[in-house]
Amino acid sequence: MAEGTPHGMREKVKEKYAELAVASQGDAEASCCGSSCGCGGDSGVASEADTAVRVSDLSGGSYSEDERSGLPEGAVGASLGCGNPTALATLSPGEVVLDLGSGGGIDVLLSAKRVSPGGRAYGLDMTDEMLELANENREKSGVENAEFLKGHIEDVPLPDGHVDVVISNCVINLSDDKPAVIREAFRVLKPGGRFAVSDVVFLGDKAELPADVLETVGLWTGCVAGALAKDEYEGLLSEAGFGDVSVEVTSTYDPEAVDGLDTEEKREALRRVPAASAFVRATKLEGI
């Protein structure tokens, strides 16, 4: 892994997502961008209700009522992201879509409907409990052109040039080896294929944030501490061979709302280098 202890982050994420998969089968809504996310500790700084409100703010309510009502409750309740990547790419019948870190399957099921007839949607997840939940949701929804694969987003179990669109929802920031994730997305895309993900970025140099501020934000949000800076994300995509790269900020964290930023100095640091949800787009140019 590129950062930290090898596989350390991955095991934390796997453990937490297993817990979230089980929890989502009850009444509580799970959320990546909350304190119970896989990359954060059990900080206890936010209640489940606070987390649900927070992720709603981050995603901007981007799943429509029609989208939510057409899916099993388990898929909606296990939506772990910070946006709606299916809204980023104009999906067409016959296309093949891959969702990196598919969780309970909401984005895979939505994509499968949009590429039907003739298309297919794959979801990739490393957590057995999430895969079980996703397959249950697929069966309940009656969607036949969706398939869930077990594996890691740094090593996608699909052949070269197999998919038209790669999507992901607040997952790439959880990886300890983000360059490998971007390279794999590039590899499995067909020439002309699109990369369209929702993710979390820092708007500035994360190294400028004091360690205690970064730790506080990481505990409060769970998944943000591992996020890339916006220009780093753009650079990784360009280095992998992508063109038409863009990172569009959709919402930012309010320092005043972050529990633990208890001084104006700390809040000002996060204002200078904000954390934000963003739509990230790129294209695998023809002939590459």
GROMACS .gro file of C-alpha atoms in nm:
model
  288
    1MET     CA    1   0.000   0.000   0.000
    2ALA     CA    2   0.114   0.353  -0.069
    3GLU     CA    3   0.021   0.498   0.266
    4GLY     CA    4   0.041   0.374   0.623
    5THR     CA    5   0.067   0.015   0.736
    6PRO     CA    6   0.010  -0.227   0.446
    7HIS     CA    7  -0.355  -0.332   0.434
    8GLY     CA    8  -0.415  -0.156   0.768
    9MET     CA    9  -0.679   0.081   0.632
   10ARG     CA   10  -0.834  -0.197   0.425
   11GLU     CA   11  -0.892  -0.417   0.730
   12LYS     CA   12  -1.050  -0.130   0.924
   13VAL     CA   13  -1.280  -0.052   0.634
   14LYS     CA   14  -1.371  -0.418   0.589
   15GLU     CA   15  -1.458  -0.459   0.956
   16LYS     CA   16  -1.667  -0.144   0.971
   17TYR     CA   17  -1.851  -0.212   0.646
   18ALA     CA   18  -1.940  -0.557   0.771
   19GLU     CA   19  -2.095  -0.392   1.077
   20LEU     CA   20  -2.276  -0.138   0.861
   21ALA     CA   21  -2.416  -0.411   0.634
   22VAL     CA   22  -2.567  -0.584   0.936
   23ALA     CA   23  -2.691  -0.255   1.086
   24SER     CA   24  -2.856  -0.148   0.760
   25GLN     CA   25  -3.083  -0.450   0.776
   26GLY     CA   26  -3.244  -0.289   1.081
   27ASP     CA   27  -3.403   0.053   1.104
   28ALA     CA   28  -3.089   0.271   1.108
   29GLU     CA   29  -2.947   0.424   0.794
   30ALA     CA   30  -2.577   0.359   0.743
   31SER     CA   31  -2.345   0.626   0.616
   32CYS     CA   32  -1.988   0.637   0.492
   33CYS     CA   33  -1.937   1.000   0.563
   34GLY     CA   34  -2.016   0.968   0.930
   35SER     CA   35  -1.824   0.872   1.240
   36SER     CA   36  -1.902   0.504   1.189
   37CYS     CA   37  -1.729   0.489   0.853
   38GLY     CA   38  -1.468   0.223   0.799
   39CYS     CA   39  -1.168   0.450   0.796
   40GLY     CA   40  -1.242   0.623   1.120
   41GLY     CA   41  -1.227   0.500   1.474
   42ASP     CA   42  -1.516   0.441   1.709
   43SER     CA   43  -1.502   0.799   1.823
   44GLY     CA   44  -1.857   0.821   1.950
   45VAL     CA   45  -1.866   1.188   1.852
   46ALA     CA   46  -2.189   1.164   1.653
   47SER     CA   47  -2.518   0.987   1.693
   48GLU     CA   48  -2.677   0.786   1.413
   49ALA     CA   49  -2.929   1.066   1.364
   50ASP     CA   50  -2.650   1.324   1.334
   51THR     CA   51  -2.473   1.102   1.083
   52ALA     CA   52  -2.784   1.060   0.869
   53VAL     CA   53  -2.837   1.436   0.857
   54ARG     CA   54  -2.472   1.497   0.776
   55VAL     CA   55  -2.458   1.260   0.482
   56SER     CA   56  -2.783   1.403   0.350
   57ASP     CA   57  -2.620   1.745   0.350
   58LEU     CA   58  -2.309   1.611   0.176
   59SER     CA   59  -2.495   1.429  -0.097
   60GLY     CA   60  -2.720   1.726  -0.151
   61GLY     CA   61  -3.028   1.504  -0.154
   62SER     CA   62  -2.903   1.380  -0.490
   63TYR     CA   63  -3.111   1.059  -0.496
   64SER     CA   64  -3.456   1.149  -0.616
   65GLU     CA   65  -3.769   1.016  -0.454
   66ASP     CA   66  -3.839   0.814  -0.769
   67GLU     CA   67  -3.495   0.652  -0.747
   68ARG     CA   68  -3.533   0.570  -0.379
   69SER     CA   69  -3.890   0.444  -0.406
   70GLY     CA   70  -3.799   0.204  -0.685
   71LEU     CA   71  -3.543   0.017  -0.475
   72PRO     CA   72  -3.559  -0.221  -0.177
   73GLU     CA   73  -3.536  -0.052   0.162
   74GLY     CA   74  -3.213  -0.242   0.232
   75ALA     CA   75  -3.042  -0.085  -0.069
   76VAL     CA   76  -3.149   0.267   0.026
   77GLY     CA   77  -3.063   0.218   0.393
   78ALA     CA   78  -2.714   0.093   0.305
   79SER     CA   79  -2.631   0.387   0.082
   80LEU     CA   80  -2.285   0.478   0.213
   81GLY     CA   81  -2.185   0.759  -0.015
   82CYS     CA   82  -2.154   1.135  -0.038
   83GLY     CA   83  -2.327   1.188  -0.373
   84ASN     CA   84  -2.502   1.019  -0.662
   85PRO     CA   85  -2.247   0.902  -0.921
   86THR     CA   86  -2.520   0.758  -1.143
   87ALA     CA   87  -2.624   1.118  -1.209
   88LEU     CA   88  -2.276   1.205  -1.340
   89ALA     CA   89  -2.264   0.976  -1.640
   90THR     CA   90  -2.529   0.965  -1.911
   91LEU     CA   91  -2.589   0.591  -1.914
   92SER     CA   92  -2.736   0.435  -2.226
   93PRO     CA   93  -2.894   0.098  -2.303
   94GLY     CA   94  -2.633  -0.163  -2.388
   95GLU     CA   95  -2.352  -0.010  -2.184
   96VAL     CA   96  -2.148  -0.189  -1.915
   97VAL     CA   97  -2.100  -0.015  -1.579
   98LEU     CA   98  -1.866  -0.094  -1.288
   99ASP     CA   99  -1.924   0.044  -0.937
  100LEU     CA  100  -1.608   0.042  -0.722
  101GLY     CA  101  -1.702  -0.033  -0.360
  102SER     CA  102  -2.067  -0.109  -0.431
  103GLY     CA  103  -2.187  -0.162  -0.072
  104GLY     CA  104  -2.556  -0.246  -0.051
  105GLY     CA  105  -2.593  -0.203  -0.426
  106ILE     CA  106  -2.801   0.113  -0.473
  107ASP     CA  107  -2.583   0.257  -0.750
  108VAL     CA  108  -2.548  -0.079  -0.926
  109LEU     CA  109  -2.924  -0.135  -0.928
  110LEU     CA  110  -2.993   0.218  -1.052
  111SER     CA  111  -2.729   0.178  -1.323
  112ALA     CA  112  -2.858  -0.163  -1.429
  113LYS     CA  113  -3.202  -0.016  -1.495
  114ARG     CA  114  -3.055   0.264  -1.704
  115VAL     CA  115  -2.840   0.040  -1.926
  116SER     CA  116  -3.124  -0.204  -1.990
  117PRO     CA  117  -3.192  -0.356  -2.235
  118GLY     CA  118  -2.863  -0.511  -2.339
  119GLY     CA  119  -2.638  -0.357  -2.075
  120ARG     CA  120  -2.492  -0.485  -1.751
  121ALA     CA  121  -2.389  -0.336  -1.417
  122TYR     CA  122  -2.117  -0.482  -1.196
  123GLY     CA  123  -2.061  -0.402  -0.832
  124LEU     CA  124  -1.723  -0.473  -0.670
  125ASP     CA  125  -1.690  -0.506  -0.294
  126MET     CA  126  -1.449  -0.684  -0.059
  127THR     CA  127  -1.691  -0.741   0.229
  128ASP     CA  128  -1.888  -1.064   0.241
  129GLU     CA  129  -2.167  -0.909   0.446
  130MET     CA  130  -2.212  -0.626   0.196
  131LEU     CA  131  -2.210  -0.868  -0.096
  132GLU     CA  132  -2.475  -1.078   0.073
  133LEU     CA  133  -2.688  -0.769   0.135
  134ALA     CA  134  -2.639  -0.647  -0.223
  135ASN     CA  135  -2.746  -0.981  -0.369
  136GLU     CA  136  -3.053  -0.984  -0.145
  137ASN     CA  137  -3.139  -0.635  -0.270
  138ARG     CA  138  -3.088  -0.745  -0.630
  139GLU     CA  139  -3.327  -1.036  -0.584
  140LYS     CA  140  -3.589  -0.816  -0.415
  141SER     CA  141  -3.565  -0.556  -0.691
  142GLY     CA  142  -3.600  -0.812  -0.969
  143VAL     CA  143  -3.304  -0.660  -1.157
  144GLU     CA  144  -3.149  -0.934  -1.369
  145ASN     CA  145  -2.862  -0.749  -1.538
  146ALA     CA  146  -2.668  -0.671  -1.220
  147GLU     CA  147  -2.381  -0.878  -1.079
  148PHE     CA  148  -2.181  -0.836  -0.760
  149LEU     CA  149  -1.815  -0.941  -0.753
  150LYS     CA  150  -1.584  -0.996  -0.459
  151GLY     CA  151  -1.250  -0.822  -0.480
  152HIS     CA  152  -1.047  -0.510  -0.412
  153ILE     CA  153  -1.075  -0.183  -0.600
  154GLU     CA  154  -0.695  -0.184  -0.636
  155ASP     CA  155  -0.714  -0.515  -0.830
  156VAL     CA  156  -1.038  -0.536  -1.028
  157PRO     CA  157  -1.137  -0.891  -1.134
  158LEU     CA  158  -1.243  -0.789  -1.485
  159PRO     CA  159  -1.049  -0.799  -1.814
  160ASP     CA  160  -0.895  -0.502  -1.992
  161GLY     CA  161  -1.131  -0.276  -2.184
  162HIS     CA  162  -1.445  -0.441  -2.049
  163VAL     CA  163  -1.661  -0.153  -1.925
  164ASP     CA  164  -1.799   0.172  -2.062
  165VAL     CA  165  -1.834   0.358  -1.732
  166VAL     CA  166  -1.663   0.335  -1.392
  167ILE     CA  167  -1.855   0.488  -1.101
  168SER     CA  168  -1.790   0.502  -0.728
  169ASN     CA  169  -1.947   0.672  -0.429
  170CYS     CA  170  -1.724   0.800  -0.148
  171VAL     CA  171  -1.497   0.494  -0.163
  172ILE     CA  172  -1.173   0.579  -0.344
  173ASN     CA  173  -1.074   0.810  -0.058
  174LEU     CA  174  -1.076   0.501   0.167
  175SER     CA  175  -0.801   0.326  -0.030
  176ASP     CA  176  -0.441   0.321   0.090
  177ASP     CA  177  -0.327   0.293  -0.273
  178LYS     CA  178  -0.526   0.546  -0.473
  179PRO     CA  179  -0.290   0.543  -0.775
  180ALA     CA  180  -0.358   0.169  -0.813
  181VAL     CA  181  -0.734   0.232  -0.803
  182ILE     CA  182  -0.707   0.494  -1.076
  183ARG     CA  183  -0.484   0.270  -1.290
  184GLU     CA  184  -0.728  -0.019  -1.256
  185ALA     CA  185  -1.020   0.203  -1.354
  186PHE     CA  186  -0.826   0.310  -1.661
  187ARG     CA  187  -0.736  -0.051  -1.748
  188VAL     CA  188  -1.089  -0.191  -1.739
  189LEU     CA  189  -1.241   0.098  -1.935
  190LYS     CA  190  -1.289   0.076  -2.309
  191PRO     CA  191  -1.138   0.355  -2.521
  192GLY     CA  192  -1.378   0.644  -2.488
  193GLY     CA  193  -1.501   0.509  -2.155
  194ARG     CA  194  -1.594   0.743  -1.870
  195PHE     CA  195  -1.481   0.775  -1.510
  196ALA     CA  196  -1.759   0.938  -1.306
  197VAL     CA  197  -1.736   0.922  -0.928
  198SER     CA  198  -1.851   1.105  -0.618
  199ASP     CA  199  -1.573   1.146  -0.365
  200VAL     CA  200  -1.429   1.366  -0.092
  201VAL     CA  201  -1.137   1.603  -0.155
  202PHE     CA  202  -0.941   1.870   0.027
  203LEU     CA  203  -0.938   2.212  -0.136
  204GLY     CA  204  -0.576   2.293  -0.073
  205ASP     CA  205  -0.268   2.128   0.070
  206LYS     CA  206  -0.377   1.881   0.338
  207ALA     CA  207  -0.023   1.898   0.481
  208GLU     CA  208  -0.101   2.252   0.595
  209LEU     CA  209  -0.368   2.127   0.836
  210PRO     CA  210  -0.242   2.082   1.193
  211ALA     CA  211  -0.235   1.718   1.297
  212ASP     CA  212  -0.499   1.765   1.566
  213VAL     CA  213  -0.736   1.932   1.319
  214LEU     CA  214  -0.694   1.653   1.064
  215GLU     CA  215  -0.746   1.392   1.335
  216THR     CA  216  -1.059   1.567   1.459
  217VAL     CA  217  -1.207   1.591   1.109
  218GLY     CA  218  -1.118   1.227   1.048
  219LEU     CA  219  -1.292   1.113   1.364
  220TRP     CA  220  -1.597   1.330   1.305
  221THR     CA  221  -1.648   1.234   0.942
  222GLY     CA  222  -1.480   0.896   0.933
  223CYS     CA  223  -1.389   0.883   0.568
  224VAL     CA  224  -1.241   1.228   0.502
  225ALA     CA  225  -0.898   1.195   0.661
  226GLY     CA  226  -0.768   0.980   0.375
  227ALA     CA  227  -0.901   1.211   0.103
  228LEU     CA  228  -0.676   1.357  -0.164
  229ALA     CA  229  -0.629   1.723  -0.237
  230LYS     CA  230  -0.826   1.832  -0.544
  231ASP     CA  231  -0.512   1.890  -0.752
  232GLU     CA  232  -0.367   1.554  -0.643
  233TYR     CA  233  -0.679   1.379  -0.769
  234GLU     CA  234  -0.656   1.561  -1.101
  235GLY     CA  235  -0.287   1.472  -1.125
  236LEU     CA  236  -0.342   1.101  -1.061
  237LEU     CA  237  -0.607   1.084  -1.331
  238SER     CA  238  -0.386   1.264  -1.583
  239GLU     CA  239  -0.083   1.048  -1.498
  240ALA     CA  240  -0.289   0.733  -1.555
  241GLY     CA  241  -0.372   0.854  -1.908
  242PHE     CA  242  -0.715   1.007  -1.859
  243GLY     CA  243  -0.823   1.319  -2.042
  244ASP     CA  244  -1.108   1.568  -1.991
  245VAL     CA  245  -1.034   1.562  -1.617
  246SER     CA  246  -1.254   1.773  -1.392
  247VAL     CA  247  -1.326   1.790  -1.018
  248GLU     CA  248  -1.647   1.980  -0.943
  249VAL     CA  249  -1.708   2.070  -0.578
  250THR     CA  250  -2.069   2.015  -0.471
  251SER     CA  251  -2.056   2.095  -0.098
  252THR     CA  252  -1.802   2.168   0.175
  253TYR     CA  253  -1.779   2.087   0.543
  254ASP     CA  254  -1.873   2.370   0.776
  255PRO     CA  255  -1.597   2.406   1.041
  256GLU     CA  256  -1.854   2.544   1.283
  257ALA     CA  257  -2.041   2.212   1.271
  258VAL     CA  258  -1.740   1.984   1.330
  259ASP     CA  259  -1.743   1.852   1.685
  260GLY     CA  260  -1.400   1.887   1.842
  261LEU     CA  261  -1.284   2.197   1.654
  262ASP     CA  262  -1.311   2.386   1.978
  263THR     CA  263  -1.101   2.693   1.902
  264GLU     CA  264  -1.129   2.959   1.636
  265GLU     CA  265  -0.772   2.880   1.530
  266LYS     CA  266  -0.868   2.520   1.451
  267ARG     CA  267  -1.182   2.623   1.265
  268GLU     CA  268  -0.987   2.879   1.065
  269ALA     CA  269  -0.738   2.608   0.960
  270LEU     CA  270  -1.023   2.406   0.808
  271ARG     CA  271  -1.157   2.717   0.637
  272ARG     CA  272  -0.817   2.763   0.471
  273VAL     CA  273  -0.805   2.399   0.358
  274PRO     CA  274  -1.169   2.285   0.343
  275ALA     CA  275  -1.289   1.929   0.298
  276ALA     CA  276  -1.554   1.894   0.029
  277SER     CA  277  -1.772   1.648  -0.161
  278ALA     CA  278  -1.704   1.654  -0.533
  279PHE     CA  279  -1.803   1.506  -0.867
  280VAL     CA  280  -1.490   1.369  -1.037
  281ARG     CA  281  -1.500   1.305  -1.410
  282ALA     CA  282  -1.251   1.189  -1.673
  283THR     CA  283  -1.240   1.007  -2.008
  284LYS     CA  284  -1.020   0.730  -2.142
  285LEU     CA  285  -0.932   0.890  -2.470
  286GLU     CA  286  -0.982   0.698  -2.794
  287GLY     CA  287  -0.677   0.512  -2.919
  288ILE     CA  288  -0.526   0.460  -2.571
   0.00000   0.00000   0.00000
